[in-house]
Short mmCIF file of C-alpha atoms in Angstrom, two decimals:
data_model
loop_
_atom_site.label_atom_id
_atom_site.label_comp_id
_atom_site.label_asym_id
_atom_site.label_seq_id
_atom_site.Cartn_x
_atom_site.Cartn_y
_atom_site.Cartn_z
CA MET M 1 52.14 192.75 184.15
CA ALA M 2 54.41 195.76 183.58
CA SER M 3 53.93 196.90 187.18
CA LYS M 4 54.79 193.42 188.47
CA ILE M 5 58.02 193.43 186.47
CA LEU M 6 58.96 196.87 187.81
CA MET M 7 58.27 195.76 191.39
CA GLY M 8 60.29 192.56 190.98
CA ASP M 9 57.36 190.15 191.31
CA MET M 10 58.34 188.22 188.17
CA PRO M 11 62.12 187.71 188.49
CA GLU M 12 62.45 184.92 185.90
CA LEU M 13 60.69 186.94 183.21
CA MET M 14 62.71 190.02 184.13
CA GLU M 15 65.95 188.05 183.91
CA ASN M 16 65.03 186.80 180.43
CA ILE M 17 64.34 190.35 179.30
CA LEU M 18 67.67 191.61 180.65
CA ASN M 19 69.58 188.67 179.13
CA ASN M 20 68.34 189.77 175.73
CA LEU M 21 70.09 193.09 176.37
CA LYS M 22 73.47 191.60 177.31
CA ASN M 23 75.10 192.88 174.11
CA GLU M 24 73.61 196.35 174.50
CA LEU M 25 75.73 197.93 177.22
CA ASN M 26 74.04 201.32 177.22
CA SER M 27 70.63 199.71 177.75
CA LEU M 28 71.96 197.59 180.62
CA TYR M 29 73.58 200.63 182.22
CA SER M 30 70.20 202.36 182.08
CA CYS M 31 68.53 199.37 183.73
CA VAL M 32 71.04 199.54 186.59
CA LEU M 33 69.78 203.04 187.42
CA VAL M 34 66.05 202.24 187.44
CA SER M 35 65.80 200.78 190.94
CA ARG M 36 67.69 198.74 193.51
CA HIS M 37 65.96 195.57 192.32
CA TRP M 38 66.78 196.23 188.67
CA CYS M 39 70.35 197.00 189.67
CA LYS M 40 70.74 193.64 191.44
CA MET M 41 69.44 191.82 188.36
CA SER M 42 71.34 193.86 185.76
CA ILE M 43 74.82 193.87 187.34
CA PRO M 44 75.41 190.08 187.06
CA ILE M 45 74.47 190.18 183.36
CA LEU M 46 76.61 193.24 182.73
CA TRP M 47 79.63 191.52 184.25
CA GLN M 48 79.29 188.12 182.52
CA ASN M 49 81.99 189.00 179.98
CA PRO M 50 83.51 192.44 180.67
CA PHE M 51 86.73 191.59 178.81
CA SER M 52 84.80 191.72 175.53
CA PHE M 53 83.79 195.38 176.03
CA ASN M 54 85.17 197.72 173.39
CA GLN M 55 86.05 200.30 176.04
CA LYS M 56 88.94 201.25 178.29
CA PRO M 57 89.35 198.43 180.85
CA LEU M 58 88.65 200.57 183.91
CA PHE M 59 86.56 197.71 185.32
CA ILE M 60 89.77 195.86 186.28
CA SER M 61 90.17 198.35 189.12
CA GLU M 62 86.82 197.11 190.44
CA TYR M 63 88.19 193.57 190.40
CA PHE M 64 91.29 194.70 192.26
CA SER M 65 89.24 196.21 195.07
CA SER M 66 89.26 192.62 196.41
CA LEU M 67 93.06 192.34 196.58
CA ASP M 68 94.71 191.79 199.95
CA GLU M 69 97.42 194.10 201.29
CA ASP M 70 100.31 191.92 200.10
CA GLU M 71 98.99 191.87 196.53
CA ILE M 72 98.41 195.63 196.56
CA TYR M 73 101.97 196.09 197.81
CA ILE M 74 103.33 193.96 194.92
CA LEU M 75 101.59 196.16 192.36
CA LYS M 76 102.86 199.34 194.01
CA GLU M 77 106.40 197.95 193.99
CA TYR M 78 106.07 197.53 190.23
CA GLY M 79 104.94 201.15 189.89
CA ILE M 80 101.18 200.69 189.62
CA ASN M 81 99.08 203.55 190.95
CA LEU M 82 96.20 201.55 192.42
CA LYS M 83 93.26 203.38 193.98
CA ILE M 84 91.10 201.02 196.05
CA SER M 85 87.43 201.87 196.55
CA ARG M 86 84.70 200.10 198.46
CA LYS M 87 82.89 197.71 196.13
CA LEU M 88 79.15 197.03 196.10
CA PHE M 89 79.33 193.58 194.47
CA ASN M 90 81.69 190.65 194.10
CA TYR M 91 82.03 191.42 190.40
CA ALA M 92 84.43 188.58 189.55
CA LYS M 93 81.82 186.04 190.65
CA PHE M 94 79.52 187.03 187.79
CA LEU M 95 81.99 186.08 185.05
CA LYS M 96 80.72 183.34 182.71
CA ASP M 97 82.78 183.80 179.53
CA LEU M 98 86.56 183.92 179.89
CA ASN M 99 88.76 184.56 176.87
CA LEU M 100 92.38 184.71 178.00
CA PHE M 101 93.44 186.56 174.85
CA ASP M 102 90.91 189.33 175.57
CA LEU M 103 91.88 189.30 179.24
CA GLU M 104 95.55 189.76 178.36
CA LEU M 105 94.83 192.68 176.00
CA ASN M 106 92.72 194.39 178.66
CA ALA M 107 95.30 193.73 181.38
CA ARG M 108 98.09 195.24 179.30
CA GLU M 109 96.04 198.34 178.52
CA TRP M 110 95.00 198.72 182.16
CA THR M 111 98.65 198.39 183.23
CA ASN M 112 99.69 201.17 180.85
CA LEU M 113 96.90 203.41 182.11
CA ASN M 114 97.85 202.95 185.77
CA LEU M 115 101.63 203.23 185.70
CA VAL M 116 103.13 206.00 187.81
CA GLU M 117 105.88 206.34 185.19
CA PRO M 118 106.16 204.82 181.68
CA ILE M 119 108.19 201.61 181.37
CA LYS M 120 110.76 201.55 178.57
CA SER M 121 111.87 197.93 178.96
CA ILE M 122 109.57 195.55 177.06
CA ARG M 123 110.76 192.60 179.15
CA TYR M 124 109.99 194.42 182.41
CA PHE M 125 106.56 195.46 181.12
CA ASN M 126 105.80 191.86 180.09
CA THR M 127 106.75 190.69 183.58
CA LEU M 128 104.44 193.27 185.16
CA ALA M 129 101.59 192.43 182.76
CA ASN M 130 102.05 188.77 183.68
CA VAL M 131 101.66 189.65 187.36
CA VAL M 132 98.47 191.62 186.64
CA ILE M 133 96.97 188.80 184.54
CA ASN M 134 97.66 186.18 187.19
CA LEU M 135 96.15 188.39 189.90
CA ILE M 136 92.99 188.79 187.81
CA LEU M 137 92.79 185.03 187.24
CA LYS M 138 93.32 184.34 190.94
CA LEU M 139 90.47 186.71 191.85
CA ILE M 140 88.16 185.12 189.28
CA PHE M 141 88.96 181.53 190.23
CA GLU M 142 88.56 182.17 193.96
CA SER M 143 85.47 184.38 193.67
CA GLY M 144 83.01 181.53 193.24
CA ALA M 145 82.61 182.18 189.50
CA VAL M 146 81.07 179.40 187.40
CA LEU M 147 82.39 179.52 183.83
CA HIS M 148 80.29 178.53 180.82
CA LYS M 149 82.85 179.39 178.14
CA LEU M 150 86.67 179.26 178.20
CA VAL M 151 89.02 180.33 175.40
CA LEU M 152 92.71 179.54 175.94
CA SER M 153 94.79 181.54 173.49
CA LEU M 154 97.98 182.93 174.99
CA SER M 155 100.89 185.08 173.92
CA GLU M 156 104.47 183.86 174.17
CA SER M 157 105.12 186.10 177.18
CA PHE M 158 102.33 184.72 179.38
CA GLU M 159 102.80 182.04 182.03
CA PHE M 160 100.42 180.64 184.65
CA LYS M 161 101.81 181.07 188.17
CA PRO M 162 101.67 178.01 190.48
CA GLU M 163 99.13 179.69 192.76
CA ILE M 164 96.63 179.69 189.88
CA PHE M 165 96.40 175.91 189.99
CA TYR M 166 95.85 176.12 193.75
CA SER M 167 93.07 178.69 193.21
CA ILE M 168 91.31 176.35 190.77
CA GLY M 169 91.29 173.66 193.43
CA ARG M 170 89.59 176.03 195.89
CA ASN M 171 86.57 176.53 193.61
CA GLU M 172 85.02 173.16 192.80
CA LEU M 173 82.20 174.82 190.85
CA LEU M 174 84.52 176.81 188.54
CA PHE M 175 84.31 174.41 185.58
CA SER M 176 81.24 172.45 186.67
CA ARG M 177 79.05 174.01 183.93
CA LEU M 178 81.66 174.62 181.26
CA GLN M 179 80.04 174.09 177.86
CA TYR M 180 82.49 175.62 175.37
CA LEU M 181 86.27 175.16 175.32
CA SER M 182 88.65 176.58 172.71
CA LEU M 183 92.37 175.73 172.75
CA SER M 184 95.03 177.34 170.58
CA VAL M 185 98.18 175.21 170.85
CA ILE M 186 101.08 177.37 169.65
CA PRO M 187 104.60 175.87 169.54
CA ASP M 188 107.18 177.24 172.01
CA PHE M 189 104.64 179.22 174.07
CA TYR M 190 105.27 177.90 177.61
CA ILE M 191 104.05 174.45 176.56
CA GLU M 192 104.90 172.74 179.85
CA ASN M 193 103.00 175.39 181.79
CA PHE M 194 100.06 175.18 179.38
CA THR M 195 100.06 171.39 179.67
CA ILE M 196 99.75 171.56 183.46
CA PHE M 197 96.69 173.79 183.08
CA LEU M 198 95.11 171.34 180.61
CA LYS M 199 95.75 168.43 182.98
CA VAL M 200 93.91 170.34 185.69
CA LEU M 201 91.05 170.93 183.24
CA ALA M 202 90.93 167.25 182.30
CA LYS M 203 90.35 166.35 185.94
CA ASN M 204 87.61 168.91 186.48
CA ILE M 205 85.43 169.07 183.35
CA THR M 206 82.87 166.62 181.97
CA THR M 207 80.18 168.98 180.63
CA ILE M 208 81.73 170.38 177.43
CA SER M 209 79.36 170.24 174.46
CA SER M 210 81.55 172.24 172.04
CA LEU M 211 85.33 171.84 171.66
CA LYS M 212 87.54 173.84 169.28
CA LEU M 213 91.24 173.10 168.69
CA GLU M 214 93.77 175.16 166.74
CA ILE M 215 96.97 173.25 166.03
CA TYR M 216 100.14 173.67 163.97
CA SER M 217 102.48 171.28 162.17
CA ASP M 218 105.91 171.99 163.66
CA TYR M 219 105.65 170.33 167.08
CA GLU M 220 108.46 168.39 168.70
CA PRO M 221 106.86 165.04 169.70
CA GLN M 222 108.91 164.70 172.89
CA LEU M 223 107.84 168.12 174.16
CA PHE M 224 104.22 167.87 173.11
CA HIS M 225 103.46 164.26 174.07
CA SER M 226 102.07 165.25 177.48
CA LEU M 227 100.08 168.15 176.03
CA PHE M 228 98.31 166.06 173.39
CA HIS M 229 97.72 163.34 175.97
CA ALA M 230 95.97 165.96 178.13
CA ILE M 231 93.81 167.05 175.18
CA ILE M 232 92.88 163.42 174.48
CA ARG M 233 91.90 163.01 178.15
CA ILE M 234 89.66 166.07 177.87
CA ILE M 235 87.95 164.62 174.78
CA LYS M 236 87.39 161.22 176.37
CA SER M 237 86.12 162.56 179.70
CA GLN M 238 83.19 164.54 178.26
CA GLU M 239 79.72 163.12 178.77
CA GLN M 240 78.00 164.73 175.76
CA LEU M 241 80.41 166.30 173.24
CA LYS M 242 78.16 167.54 170.43
CA GLN M 243 80.40 169.81 168.37
CA PHE M 244 84.07 169.39 167.45
CA SER M 245 86.08 171.95 165.49
CA LEU M 246 89.64 171.49 164.25
CA VAL M 247 91.63 174.32 162.67
CA GLY M 248 95.06 173.55 161.25
CA GLU M 249 96.90 176.85 161.02
CA ASP M 250 99.38 175.53 158.43
CA HIS M 251 97.76 172.34 157.07
CA PRO M 252 99.18 169.84 159.61
CA THR M 253 99.52 166.21 158.58
CA GLU M 254 99.91 164.70 162.06
CA PHE M 255 97.17 164.82 164.70
CA TYR M 256 98.77 162.79 167.52
CA GLY M 257 95.70 160.64 168.23
CA ILE M 258 93.37 163.61 168.82
CA ILE M 259 91.02 162.71 165.95
CA SER M 260 91.08 159.02 166.85
CA ALA M 261 90.00 159.93 170.39
CA LEU M 262 86.67 161.13 168.98
CA GLU M 263 85.70 157.46 168.61
CA CYS M 264 84.40 157.55 172.18
CA GLN M 265 82.09 160.45 171.26
CA LYS M 266 80.61 158.87 168.12
CA ILE M 267 77.13 158.62 169.66
CA SER M 268 76.86 162.22 170.89
CA LEU M 269 78.73 164.13 168.14
CA GLN M 270 76.33 166.08 165.93
CA GLU M 271 78.62 168.60 164.22
CA VAL M 272 82.20 168.39 162.92
CA ILE M 273 84.12 171.38 161.54
CA ILE M 274 87.49 170.89 159.83
CA ASN M 275 89.57 173.74 158.40
CA LYS M 276 93.01 173.73 156.75
CA CYS M 277 93.87 170.12 157.54
CA THR M 278 95.71 167.65 155.33
CA TYR M 279 94.06 164.26 154.98
CA SER M 280 95.13 161.66 157.54
CA LYS M 281 94.02 158.10 158.28
CA GLU M 282 92.86 159.34 161.68
CA PHE M 283 89.90 160.97 159.93
CA GLU M 284 88.54 157.52 159.09
CA VAL M 285 86.89 157.62 162.50
CA LEU M 286 84.26 159.83 160.80
CA LYS M 287 82.80 156.69 159.24
CA ASP M 288 81.42 155.70 162.63
CA PHE M 289 79.58 158.98 163.38
CA ARG M 290 76.07 157.72 162.70
CA ASN M 291 74.34 160.64 164.45
CA LEU M 292 76.30 163.37 162.67
CA GLU M 293 73.96 166.12 161.45
CA THR M 294 76.37 168.84 160.30
CA LEU M 295 79.69 168.69 158.46
CA ARG M 296 81.67 171.83 157.59
CA ILE M 297 84.99 171.49 155.78
CA SER M 298 87.09 174.27 154.26
CA ASN M 299 90.51 174.42 152.66
CA CYS M 300 90.82 170.64 152.95
CA SER M 301 91.19 167.63 150.70
CA SER M 302 87.92 166.38 149.24
CA LYS M 303 88.97 162.92 150.50
CA LEU M 304 87.29 163.86 153.78
CA LEU M 305 83.93 163.69 152.02
CA ASN M 306 84.68 160.11 150.98
CA LEU M 307 84.48 159.09 154.64
CA LEU M 308 80.97 160.38 155.19
CA ASP M 309 78.56 157.48 155.55
CA CYS M 310 75.54 159.05 157.23
CA LYS M 311 72.59 161.26 156.42
CA ILE M 312 73.23 164.89 157.31
CA SER M 313 71.05 168.00 157.36
CA THR M 314 73.80 170.62 156.93
CA LEU M 315 76.78 170.40 154.57
CA GLU M 316 79.33 173.17 154.04
CA VAL M 317 82.17 172.73 151.53
CA VAL M 318 84.42 175.76 151.06
CA SER M 319 87.62 176.01 148.99
CA CYS M 320 87.67 172.28 148.30
CA SER M 321 87.76 170.74 144.85
CA ILE M 322 84.63 169.02 143.54
CA ASP M 323 84.76 165.24 143.66
CA VAL M 324 82.49 164.24 140.79
CA GLN M 325 81.96 160.76 142.23
CA THR M 326 81.70 161.46 145.95
CA THR M 327 79.66 164.67 146.24
CA PRO M 328 76.57 163.38 144.38
CA LEU M 329 76.65 160.22 146.49
CA ILE M 330 76.55 162.31 149.68
CA LEU M 331 73.64 164.32 148.27
CA GLU M 332 71.81 161.11 147.38
CA ASN M 333 72.51 159.58 150.78
CA SER M 334 71.25 162.64 152.69
CA GLY M 335 68.40 163.17 150.24
CA LEU M 336 65.29 164.65 151.80
CA LEU M 337 67.11 165.32 155.10
CA LEU M 338 69.55 167.86 153.63
CA GLN M 339 68.25 171.33 154.45
CA ARG M 340 71.31 173.58 154.43
CA LEU M 341 74.05 173.52 151.82
CA SER M 342 76.98 175.90 151.35
CA PHE M 343 79.16 175.17 148.34
CA VAL M 344 82.11 177.40 147.45
CA PRO M 345 84.51 175.50 145.15
CA GLU M 346 88.26 175.97 145.15
CA TYR M 347 88.56 177.11 141.56
CA LEU M 348 86.31 179.14 139.29
CA GLY M 349 84.68 176.84 136.76
CA GLU M 350 87.50 174.31 136.88
CA ASP M 351 85.36 171.60 135.27
CA ILE M 352 81.90 172.52 134.03
CA HIS M 353 80.92 168.86 133.59
CA GLU M 354 81.57 168.16 137.28
CA GLU M 355 79.58 171.26 138.17
CA LEU M 356 76.58 170.19 136.09
CA PHE M 357 76.74 166.70 137.57
CA PHE M 358 76.64 168.29 141.03
CA LEU M 359 73.64 170.51 140.14
CA GLU M 360 71.73 167.58 138.66
CA ALA M 361 72.30 165.48 141.80
CA LEU M 362 71.19 168.37 144.00
CA LYS M 363 68.00 168.84 141.96
CA SER M 364 67.22 165.11 141.93
CA PHE M 365 67.84 164.18 145.55
CA CYS M 366 67.51 167.29 147.78
CA PRO M 367 64.22 169.18 147.24
CA ASN M 368 63.88 170.18 150.92
CA ILE M 369 66.78 172.63 151.05
CA THR M 370 65.91 175.83 152.91
CA TYR M 371 69.40 177.39 153.00
CA LEU M 372 71.59 177.46 149.87
CA GLU M 373 74.88 179.24 149.27
CA LEU M 374 76.51 178.79 145.86
CA LYS M 375 79.53 180.83 144.78
CA TYR M 376 81.70 180.89 141.67
CA ILE M 377 79.24 178.76 139.75
CA GLU M 378 78.14 179.25 136.14
CA PHE M 379 74.81 180.97 135.54
CA SER M 380 73.50 178.01 133.55
CA ILE M 381 70.11 176.63 132.55
CA GLN M 382 70.77 173.76 134.98
CA LEU M 383 71.20 176.26 137.82
CA LEU M 384 67.84 177.84 137.01
CA GLU M 385 66.21 174.40 136.97
CA LEU M 386 67.65 173.70 140.42
CA ILE M 387 66.33 176.97 141.89
CA CYS M 388 62.91 176.27 140.38
CA ASN M 389 62.87 172.87 142.09
CA LEU M 390 63.61 174.23 145.60
CA GLN M 391 60.15 175.29 146.69
CA LYS M 392 61.04 175.47 150.41
CA LEU M 393 64.02 177.80 149.98
CA GLN M 394 64.25 180.60 152.58
CA PHE M 395 67.89 181.73 152.19
CA LEU M 396 69.81 182.05 148.92
CA SER M 397 73.29 183.44 148.35
CA LEU M 398 74.24 183.20 144.68
CA TRP M 399 77.46 184.58 143.19
CA TYR M 400 77.80 183.37 139.62
CA PHE M 401 80.09 183.76 136.62
CA VAL M 402 79.04 183.87 132.97
CA ASP M 403 80.33 181.91 130.02
CA ASP M 404 81.76 184.43 127.54
CA ASP M 405 79.98 182.63 124.70
CA ILE M 406 76.49 183.44 126.05
CA PRO M 407 74.91 186.34 124.09
CA GLU M 408 73.87 189.41 126.10
CA GLU M 409 70.19 189.00 125.24
CA GLU M 410 70.22 185.36 126.35
CA LEU M 411 71.79 186.40 129.64
CA LYS M 412 69.06 188.99 130.25
CA ILE M 413 66.42 186.33 129.56
CA ARG M 414 68.04 184.08 132.19
CA VAL M 415 68.05 186.93 134.73
CA ILE M 416 64.33 187.50 134.13
CA LYS M 417 63.66 183.77 134.39
CA PHE M 418 65.61 183.62 137.66
CA ALA M 419 63.60 186.52 139.12
CA GLU M 420 60.30 184.90 138.16
CA ILE M 421 61.02 181.39 139.51
CA LEU M 422 62.14 182.38 143.00
CA PRO M 423 59.89 180.55 145.50
CA LEU M 424 57.40 182.45 147.64
CA THR M 425 59.13 181.05 150.74
CA LEU M 426 62.34 183.02 150.04
CA GLN M 427 63.13 185.62 152.72
CA TYR M 428 66.84 186.37 152.23
CA LEU M 429 68.65 186.89 148.91
CA ASP M 430 72.34 187.78 148.52
CA LEU M 431 73.36 188.59 144.95
CA GLY M 432 76.95 189.57 145.75
CA ASN M 433 78.94 191.56 143.19
CA THR M 434 78.42 189.47 140.06
CA TRP M 435 74.84 190.59 139.39
CA GLN M 436 75.55 194.32 139.32
CA PRO M 437 74.94 194.94 135.57
CA TYR M 438 71.54 193.22 135.78
CA ILE M 439 70.18 194.19 139.21
CA ASP M 440 67.61 196.58 137.74
CA ILE M 441 66.28 193.86 135.39
CA PHE M 442 66.06 191.44 138.30
CA LEU M 443 64.20 193.93 140.52
CA ASN M 444 61.69 194.75 137.79
CA HIS M 445 60.66 191.08 137.47
CA CYS M 446 60.97 189.73 141.03
CA ASN M 447 57.81 189.07 143.04
CA ALA M 448 59.28 186.94 145.83
CA PRO M 449 58.29 188.37 149.27
CA LEU M 450 61.88 189.02 150.34
CA LYS M 451 62.59 190.44 153.79
CA LYS M 452 66.30 191.03 153.21
CA LEU M 453 68.02 191.79 149.90
CA LEU M 454 71.78 192.22 149.45
CA PHE M 455 73.71 193.42 146.40
CA TYR M 456 77.01 195.13 145.61
CA HIS M 457 76.41 198.80 144.88
CA LEU M 458 73.70 201.40 144.32
CA ASP M 459 75.43 203.45 141.66
CA ASP M 460 73.02 204.86 139.07
CA GLU M 461 69.59 206.40 138.62
CA LYS M 462 68.08 203.45 136.74
CA LEU M 463 68.97 201.02 139.53
CA THR M 464 67.73 203.47 142.18
CA ARG M 465 64.36 203.77 140.45
CA ALA M 466 64.08 199.97 140.09
CA LEU M 467 64.89 199.54 143.79
CA ILE M 468 62.27 202.09 144.84
CA GLU M 469 59.59 200.40 142.73
CA PHE M 470 60.57 197.00 144.12
CA CYS M 471 60.37 198.28 147.71
CA ILE M 472 56.93 199.77 147.09
CA ARG M 473 55.73 196.55 145.45
CA ASN M 474 57.23 194.23 148.09
CA LYS M 475 55.58 195.06 151.43
CA ALA M 476 57.56 192.36 153.27
CA LEU M 477 60.98 193.92 152.62
CA ASN M 478 62.71 195.27 155.75
CA TYR M 479 66.38 195.64 154.81
CA VAL M 480 68.43 196.33 151.70
CA GLY M 481 72.11 195.59 152.27
CA VAL M 482 74.76 197.25 150.11
CA TYR M 483 78.31 195.85 150.15
CA ARG M 484 79.84 199.18 149.12
CA HIS M 485 77.71 201.07 151.60
CA SER M 486 80.53 203.48 152.49
CA ASP M 487 80.62 204.62 148.83
CA LEU M 488 76.87 205.10 148.62
CA ASP M 489 75.92 208.31 146.81
CA GLU M 490 74.05 210.56 149.22
CA ASN M 491 71.58 211.66 146.53
CA PHE M 492 70.63 208.05 145.76
CA ARG M 493 70.22 207.35 149.47
CA LYS M 494 67.94 210.35 149.97
CA GLU M 495 65.88 209.43 146.94
CA VAL M 496 65.26 205.91 148.26
CA GLU M 497 64.46 207.13 151.78
CA ALA M 498 62.09 209.79 150.41
CA HIS M 499 59.93 207.17 148.68
CA VAL M 500 60.29 204.20 151.04
CA ALA M 501 59.72 204.49 154.79
CA ASN M 502 59.62 200.86 155.89
CA VAL M 503 62.93 199.69 154.36
CA ALA M 504 66.35 200.38 155.89
CA LEU M 505 69.29 200.90 153.52
CA VAL M 506 72.28 199.52 155.46
CA SER M 507 75.70 197.93 155.15
CA CYS M 508 75.59 194.19 154.46
CA ALA M 509 77.59 193.62 157.64
CA ARG M 510 74.59 194.78 159.68
CA ILE M 511 72.23 192.17 158.27
CA ILE M 512 71.99 189.06 160.44
CA VAL M 513 70.79 185.70 159.18
CA ASN M 514 68.57 183.88 161.65
CA LEU M 515 66.86 180.87 160.11
CA THR M 516 65.33 178.44 162.61
#
């Protein structure tokens, strides 16, 4: 089989292999050099999203090798030293993910790198950068590119030129497979120009499955009426909108009919994400979302939970106050279907009775949870009873606080009990920074076959020895994540690595959660 792949006899399999390398640029570069066939298959993947590369944007010069003489002359008049070389591919055609914010950053850096002389005037530089950005967009839109993802987040100095809208019309396939659209609607940033672009989008896209909106509160209704109307048209024209995300940058109270427009997507919508939004009657449309599977709300009023009238499998509540009446009802309604729960309350231990009521409801109604994140919750007997009841748990992130009245010996007993009751299905455990004084006790009594373990700091010999013994005892463990990895004592690191070969000691940021 390997020889067939090398000779290009299995192109679909080869393409799948290369797609798995799309975030590993060095590996893709190596594939380009293997053979002509590998080069032809690797280049399109390498150029799917070049604006996300964390490198100097020299690739823009490759794009500009397609410019005509008039466009080259315009850049030279602005003082751009453009060297045109013969290109091997139509690179712009391979673009699939377009983030205009990333594009603008790259265009500005490329402009600085290619100036014959430095420009002192900020206004003049912004004008030149605007020319460069529009030329890049024109090349992309006319290249035959078919976008899958589009992020519209613009600076106040950017403006679409009229020829961009003409270029969109010349490529009927440009938005024909668009699946993800993100819009950041910032007041006073060329709103009329932005609105025209959205109207063009509304006429050309029907395939979006995921839509994200970022809005503010200080809009002038007269100026923004057309813009919000265009957004509503986009929402209503989609055939299968499955995910909707709304971010209010400053807790807006008015949503201009955008939320109400979701009524037409009530059959297809499966996930709703709401962040930093003040409660509005428009949200009552959520009552009709019978097929909703996932709800994520953060920094919002708990009134939003009151509207939920369906069984969901994933619930995320972050920085919202506990509603002692509503939350248990949601847990009871979802019952056996609820598999993933993230609960991070707004205040630390604001009302212990509400917290215990929540834990009791979770234990009684939701035994099938596989993913559980609980933060700023008391390390109580009721919490231990809940963990003991979740025999299908695979992921657990638990950051607790302790009642000052609990004796030290009682607390140690609870830590031991917690370690002993962890289910054998558990693969990932994040203990955060609150467990630090008792990590060694936990490790000495834990027999769960963890694959990934995260805690705050490896800072003494006793903890190091307990970790080594745990790693030796637990053959399934692959990664130990340390939040303060940059402060890790080199002697402790070497001691762990000397005794344990199959476990990587890494920063928590490097550990990826992938539960299917």
